[in-house]
Coordinates of N, CA, C and O in Angstrom, one line a residue:
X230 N 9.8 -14.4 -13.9 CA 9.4 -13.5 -12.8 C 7.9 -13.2 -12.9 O 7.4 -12.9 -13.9
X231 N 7.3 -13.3 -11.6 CA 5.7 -12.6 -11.4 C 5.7 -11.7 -11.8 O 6.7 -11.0 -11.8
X232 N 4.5 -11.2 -12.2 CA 4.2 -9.9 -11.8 C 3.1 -9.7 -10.9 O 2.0 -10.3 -11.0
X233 N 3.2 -8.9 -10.2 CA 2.3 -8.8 -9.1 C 1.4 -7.3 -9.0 O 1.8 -6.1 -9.1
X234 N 0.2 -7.6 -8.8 CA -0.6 -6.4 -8.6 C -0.4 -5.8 -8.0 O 0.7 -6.1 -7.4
X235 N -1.2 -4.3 -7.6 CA -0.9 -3.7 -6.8 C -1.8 -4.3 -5.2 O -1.4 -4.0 -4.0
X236 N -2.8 -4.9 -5.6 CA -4.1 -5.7 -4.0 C -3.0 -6.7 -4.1 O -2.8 -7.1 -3.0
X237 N -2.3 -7.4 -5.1 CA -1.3 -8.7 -4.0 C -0.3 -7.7 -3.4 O 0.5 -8.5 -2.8
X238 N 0.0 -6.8 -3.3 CA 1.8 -6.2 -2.8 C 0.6 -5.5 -1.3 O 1.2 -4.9 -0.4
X239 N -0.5 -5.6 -1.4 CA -1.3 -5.0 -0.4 C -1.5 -6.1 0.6 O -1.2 -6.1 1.8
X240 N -1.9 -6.7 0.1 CA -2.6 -8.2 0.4 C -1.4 -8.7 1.4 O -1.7 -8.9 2.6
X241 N 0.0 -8.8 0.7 CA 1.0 -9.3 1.2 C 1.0 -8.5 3.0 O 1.0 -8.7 4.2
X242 N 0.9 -7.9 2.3 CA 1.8 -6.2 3.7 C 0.6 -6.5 4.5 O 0.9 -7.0 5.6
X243 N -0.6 -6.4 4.3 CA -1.0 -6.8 5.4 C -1.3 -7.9 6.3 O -1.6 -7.9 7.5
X244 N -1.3 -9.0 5.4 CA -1.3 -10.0 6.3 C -0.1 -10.5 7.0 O -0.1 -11.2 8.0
X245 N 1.0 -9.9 6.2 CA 2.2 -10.0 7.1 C 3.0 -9.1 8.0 O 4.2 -9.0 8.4
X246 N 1.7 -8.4 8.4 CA 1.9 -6.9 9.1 C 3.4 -6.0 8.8 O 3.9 -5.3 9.7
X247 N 3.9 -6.2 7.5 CA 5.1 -5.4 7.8 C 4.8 -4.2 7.1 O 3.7 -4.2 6.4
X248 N 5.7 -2.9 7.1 CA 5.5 -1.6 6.6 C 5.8 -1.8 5.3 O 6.2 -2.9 4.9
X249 N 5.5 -0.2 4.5 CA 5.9 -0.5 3.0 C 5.8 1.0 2.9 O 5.2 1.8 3.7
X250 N 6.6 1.4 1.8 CA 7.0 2.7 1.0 C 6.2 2.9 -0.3 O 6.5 2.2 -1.3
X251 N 5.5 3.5 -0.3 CA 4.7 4.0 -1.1 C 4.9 5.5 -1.8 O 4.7 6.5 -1.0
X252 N 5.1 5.7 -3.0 CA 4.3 7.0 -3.8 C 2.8 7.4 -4.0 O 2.1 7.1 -4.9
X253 N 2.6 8.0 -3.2 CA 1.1 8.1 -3.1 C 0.6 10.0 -3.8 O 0.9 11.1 -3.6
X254 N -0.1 9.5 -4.5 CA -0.8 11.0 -5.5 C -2.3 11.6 -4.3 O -3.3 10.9 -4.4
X255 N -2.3 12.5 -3.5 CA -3.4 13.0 -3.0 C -4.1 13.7 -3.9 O -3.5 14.3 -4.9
X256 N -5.3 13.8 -3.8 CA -6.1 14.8 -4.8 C -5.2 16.0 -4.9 O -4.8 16.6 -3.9
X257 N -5.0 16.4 -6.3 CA -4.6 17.5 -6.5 C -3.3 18.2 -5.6 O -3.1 19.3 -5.2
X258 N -2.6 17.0 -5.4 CA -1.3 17.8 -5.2 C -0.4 16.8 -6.1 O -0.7 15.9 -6.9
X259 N 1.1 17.4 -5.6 CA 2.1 16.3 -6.5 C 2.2 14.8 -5.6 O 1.6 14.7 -4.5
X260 N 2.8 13.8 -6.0 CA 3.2 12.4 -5.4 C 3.9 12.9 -4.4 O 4.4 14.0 -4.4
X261 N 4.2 12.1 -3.2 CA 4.5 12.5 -2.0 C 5.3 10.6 -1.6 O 4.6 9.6 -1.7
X262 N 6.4 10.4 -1.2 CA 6.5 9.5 -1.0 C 6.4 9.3 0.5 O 6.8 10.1 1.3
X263 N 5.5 7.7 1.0 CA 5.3 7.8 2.3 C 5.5 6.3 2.8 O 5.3 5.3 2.1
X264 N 6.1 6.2 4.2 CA 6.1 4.9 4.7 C 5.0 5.0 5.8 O 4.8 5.7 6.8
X265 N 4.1 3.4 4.8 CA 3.1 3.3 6.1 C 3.3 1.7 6.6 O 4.0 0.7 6.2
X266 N 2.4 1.9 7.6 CA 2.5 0.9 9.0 C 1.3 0.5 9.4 O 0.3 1.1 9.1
X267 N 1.3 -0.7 10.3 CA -0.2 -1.5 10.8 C -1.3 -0.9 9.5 O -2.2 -0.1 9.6
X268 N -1.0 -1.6 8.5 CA -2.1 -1.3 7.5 C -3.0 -2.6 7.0 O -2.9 -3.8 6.7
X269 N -4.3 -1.5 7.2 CA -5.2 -2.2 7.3 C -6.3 -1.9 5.9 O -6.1 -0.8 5.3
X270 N -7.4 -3.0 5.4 CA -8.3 -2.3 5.0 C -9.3 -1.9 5.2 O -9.7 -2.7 6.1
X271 N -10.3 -0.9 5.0 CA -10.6 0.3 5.6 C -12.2 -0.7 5.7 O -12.4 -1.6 4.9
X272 N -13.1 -0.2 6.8 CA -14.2 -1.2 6.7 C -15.0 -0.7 5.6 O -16.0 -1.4 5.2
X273 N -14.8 0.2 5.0 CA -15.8 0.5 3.6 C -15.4 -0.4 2.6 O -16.3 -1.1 2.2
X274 N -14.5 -0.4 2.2 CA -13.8 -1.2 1.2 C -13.0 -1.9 1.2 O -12.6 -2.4 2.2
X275 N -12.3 -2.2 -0.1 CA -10.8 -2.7 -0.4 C -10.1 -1.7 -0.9 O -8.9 -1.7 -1.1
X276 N -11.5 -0.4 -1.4 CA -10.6 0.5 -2.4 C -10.2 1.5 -1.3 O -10.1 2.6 -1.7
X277 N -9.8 1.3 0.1 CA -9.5 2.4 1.0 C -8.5 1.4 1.9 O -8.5 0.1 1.8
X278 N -7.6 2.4 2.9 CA -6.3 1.5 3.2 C -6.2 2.4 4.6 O -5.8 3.5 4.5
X279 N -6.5 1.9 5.5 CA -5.8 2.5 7.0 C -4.6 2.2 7.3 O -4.3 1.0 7.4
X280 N -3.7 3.4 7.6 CA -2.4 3.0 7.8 C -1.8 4.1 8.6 O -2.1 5.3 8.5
X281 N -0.8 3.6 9.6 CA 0.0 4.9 10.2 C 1.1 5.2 9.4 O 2.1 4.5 9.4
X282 N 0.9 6.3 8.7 CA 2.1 7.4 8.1 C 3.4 7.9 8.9 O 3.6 8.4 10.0
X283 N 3.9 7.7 8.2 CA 5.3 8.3 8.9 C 5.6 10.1 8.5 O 6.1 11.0 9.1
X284 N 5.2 10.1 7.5 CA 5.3 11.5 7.2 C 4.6 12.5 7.8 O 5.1 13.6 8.1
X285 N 3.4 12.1 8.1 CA 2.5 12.5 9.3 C 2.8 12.1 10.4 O 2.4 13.1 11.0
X286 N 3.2 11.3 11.1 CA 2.9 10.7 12.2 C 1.7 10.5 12.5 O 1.3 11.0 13.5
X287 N 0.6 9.7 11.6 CA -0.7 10.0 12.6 C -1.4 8.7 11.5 O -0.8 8.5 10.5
X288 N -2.3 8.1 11.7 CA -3.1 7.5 11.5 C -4.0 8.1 10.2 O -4.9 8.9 10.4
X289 N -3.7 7.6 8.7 CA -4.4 7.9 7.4 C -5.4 6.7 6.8 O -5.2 5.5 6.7
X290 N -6.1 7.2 6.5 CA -7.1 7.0 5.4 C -6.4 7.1 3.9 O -6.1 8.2 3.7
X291 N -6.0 6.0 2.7 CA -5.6 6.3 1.7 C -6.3 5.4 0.4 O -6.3 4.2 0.3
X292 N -6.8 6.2 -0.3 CA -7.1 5.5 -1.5 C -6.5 4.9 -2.4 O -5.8 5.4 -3.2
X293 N -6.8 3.7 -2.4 CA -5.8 2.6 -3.4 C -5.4 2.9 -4.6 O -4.4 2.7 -5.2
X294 N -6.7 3.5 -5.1 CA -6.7 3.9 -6.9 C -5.3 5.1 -7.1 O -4.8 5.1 -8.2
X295 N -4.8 5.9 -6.0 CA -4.1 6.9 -5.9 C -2.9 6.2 -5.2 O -2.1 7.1 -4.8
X296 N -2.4 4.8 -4.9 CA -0.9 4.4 -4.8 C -0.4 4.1 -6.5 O -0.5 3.2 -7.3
X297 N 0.4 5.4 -6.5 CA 1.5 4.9 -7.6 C 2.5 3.7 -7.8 O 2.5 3.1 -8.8
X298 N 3.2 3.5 -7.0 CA 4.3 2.4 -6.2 C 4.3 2.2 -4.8 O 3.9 3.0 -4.0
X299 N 4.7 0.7 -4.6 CA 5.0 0.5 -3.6 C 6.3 -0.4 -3.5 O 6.5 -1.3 -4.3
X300 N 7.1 -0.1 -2.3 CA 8.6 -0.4 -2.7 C 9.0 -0.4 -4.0 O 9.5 -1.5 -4.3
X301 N 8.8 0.5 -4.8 CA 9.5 0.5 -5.9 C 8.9 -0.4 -7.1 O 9.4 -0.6 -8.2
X302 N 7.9 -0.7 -6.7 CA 7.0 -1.3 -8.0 C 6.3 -0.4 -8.2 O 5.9 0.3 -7.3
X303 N 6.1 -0.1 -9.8 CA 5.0 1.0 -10.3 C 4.1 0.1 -10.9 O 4.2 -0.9 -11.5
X304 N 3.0 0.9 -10.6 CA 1.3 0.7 -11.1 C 1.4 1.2 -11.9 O 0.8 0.4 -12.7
X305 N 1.7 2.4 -12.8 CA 1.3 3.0 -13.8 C 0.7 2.5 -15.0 O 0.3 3.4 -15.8
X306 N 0.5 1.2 -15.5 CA 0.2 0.3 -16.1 C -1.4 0.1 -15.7 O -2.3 -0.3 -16.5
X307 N -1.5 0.3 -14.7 CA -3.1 -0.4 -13.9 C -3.7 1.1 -13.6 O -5.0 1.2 -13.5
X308 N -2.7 2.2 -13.6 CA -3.8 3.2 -13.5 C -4.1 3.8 -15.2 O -5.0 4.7 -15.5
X309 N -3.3 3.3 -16.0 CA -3.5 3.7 -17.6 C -4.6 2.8 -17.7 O -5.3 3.4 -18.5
X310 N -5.1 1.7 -17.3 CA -5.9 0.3 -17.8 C -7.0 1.4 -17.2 O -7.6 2.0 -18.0
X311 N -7.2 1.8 -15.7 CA -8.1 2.2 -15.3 C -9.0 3.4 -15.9 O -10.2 3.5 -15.9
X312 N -7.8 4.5 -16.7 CA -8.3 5.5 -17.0 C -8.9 5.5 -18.0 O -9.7 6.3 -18.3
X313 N -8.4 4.7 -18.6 CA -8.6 3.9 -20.4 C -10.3 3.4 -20.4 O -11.0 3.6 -21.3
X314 N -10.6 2.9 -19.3 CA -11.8 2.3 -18.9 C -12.8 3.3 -19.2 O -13.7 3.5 -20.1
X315 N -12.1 4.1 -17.9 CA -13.4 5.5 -17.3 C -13.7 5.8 -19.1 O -14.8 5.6 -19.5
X316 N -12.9 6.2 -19.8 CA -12.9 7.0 -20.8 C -14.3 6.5 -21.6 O -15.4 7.0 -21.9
X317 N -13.7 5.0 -21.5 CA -14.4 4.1 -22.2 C -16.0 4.5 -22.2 O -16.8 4.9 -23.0
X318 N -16.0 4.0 -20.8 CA -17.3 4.5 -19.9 C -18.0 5.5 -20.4 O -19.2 5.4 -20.7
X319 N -17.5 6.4 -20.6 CA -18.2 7.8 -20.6 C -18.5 8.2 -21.5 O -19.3 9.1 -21.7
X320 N -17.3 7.3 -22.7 CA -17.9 7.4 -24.2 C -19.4 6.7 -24.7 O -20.2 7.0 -25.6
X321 N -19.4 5.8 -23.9 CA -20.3 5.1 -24.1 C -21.9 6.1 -23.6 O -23.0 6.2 -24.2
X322 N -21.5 6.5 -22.4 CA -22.6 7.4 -22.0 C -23.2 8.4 -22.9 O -24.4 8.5 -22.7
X323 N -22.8 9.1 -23.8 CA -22.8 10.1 -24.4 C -23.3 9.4 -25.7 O -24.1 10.1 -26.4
X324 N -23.2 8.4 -26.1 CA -23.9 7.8 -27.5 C -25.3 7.7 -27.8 O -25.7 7.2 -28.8

């Protein structure tokens, strides 16, 4: 069995235009589960994701680093790698 990132389960969804279910973490609230649609990525980045929300009904802006799961795959693995990093980072700043 693959395992698949979280930019290939992105990757996929959008080039094959179909929707996906996501756990998504907004700054400072709890996880919100949401299904988005026509998702695109955002012209700033890769780290940003235009998508129409269902929970909203309305056209969002969502930051990648803040998708927990999508259909039921968890990242939590890639946001521990991430945070592990920052730490790293910042240890290093302070020496």
């Amino acid at each position: 069995m693959k395992i698949q990132r979280k930019n290939e389960y992105l990757e996929e969804a959008v080039n094959s235009k179909r929707s996906i279910v996501v756990l998504y973490m907004a700054k400072k609230k709890p996880p919100k589960k949401r299904t988005l649609q026509d998702i695109v990525y955002s012209s700033r980045s890769k780290e940003y994701i235009s998508a129409y929300c269902n929970l909203r009904n309305d056209r969002r802006t969502f930051k990648v680093s803040r998708i927990i799961s999508i259909d039921g795959h968890f990242f939590l693995l890639e946001k521990l790698e991430m945070l592990l990093k920052l730490k790293h980072q910042k240890h290093l700043m302070v020496q």
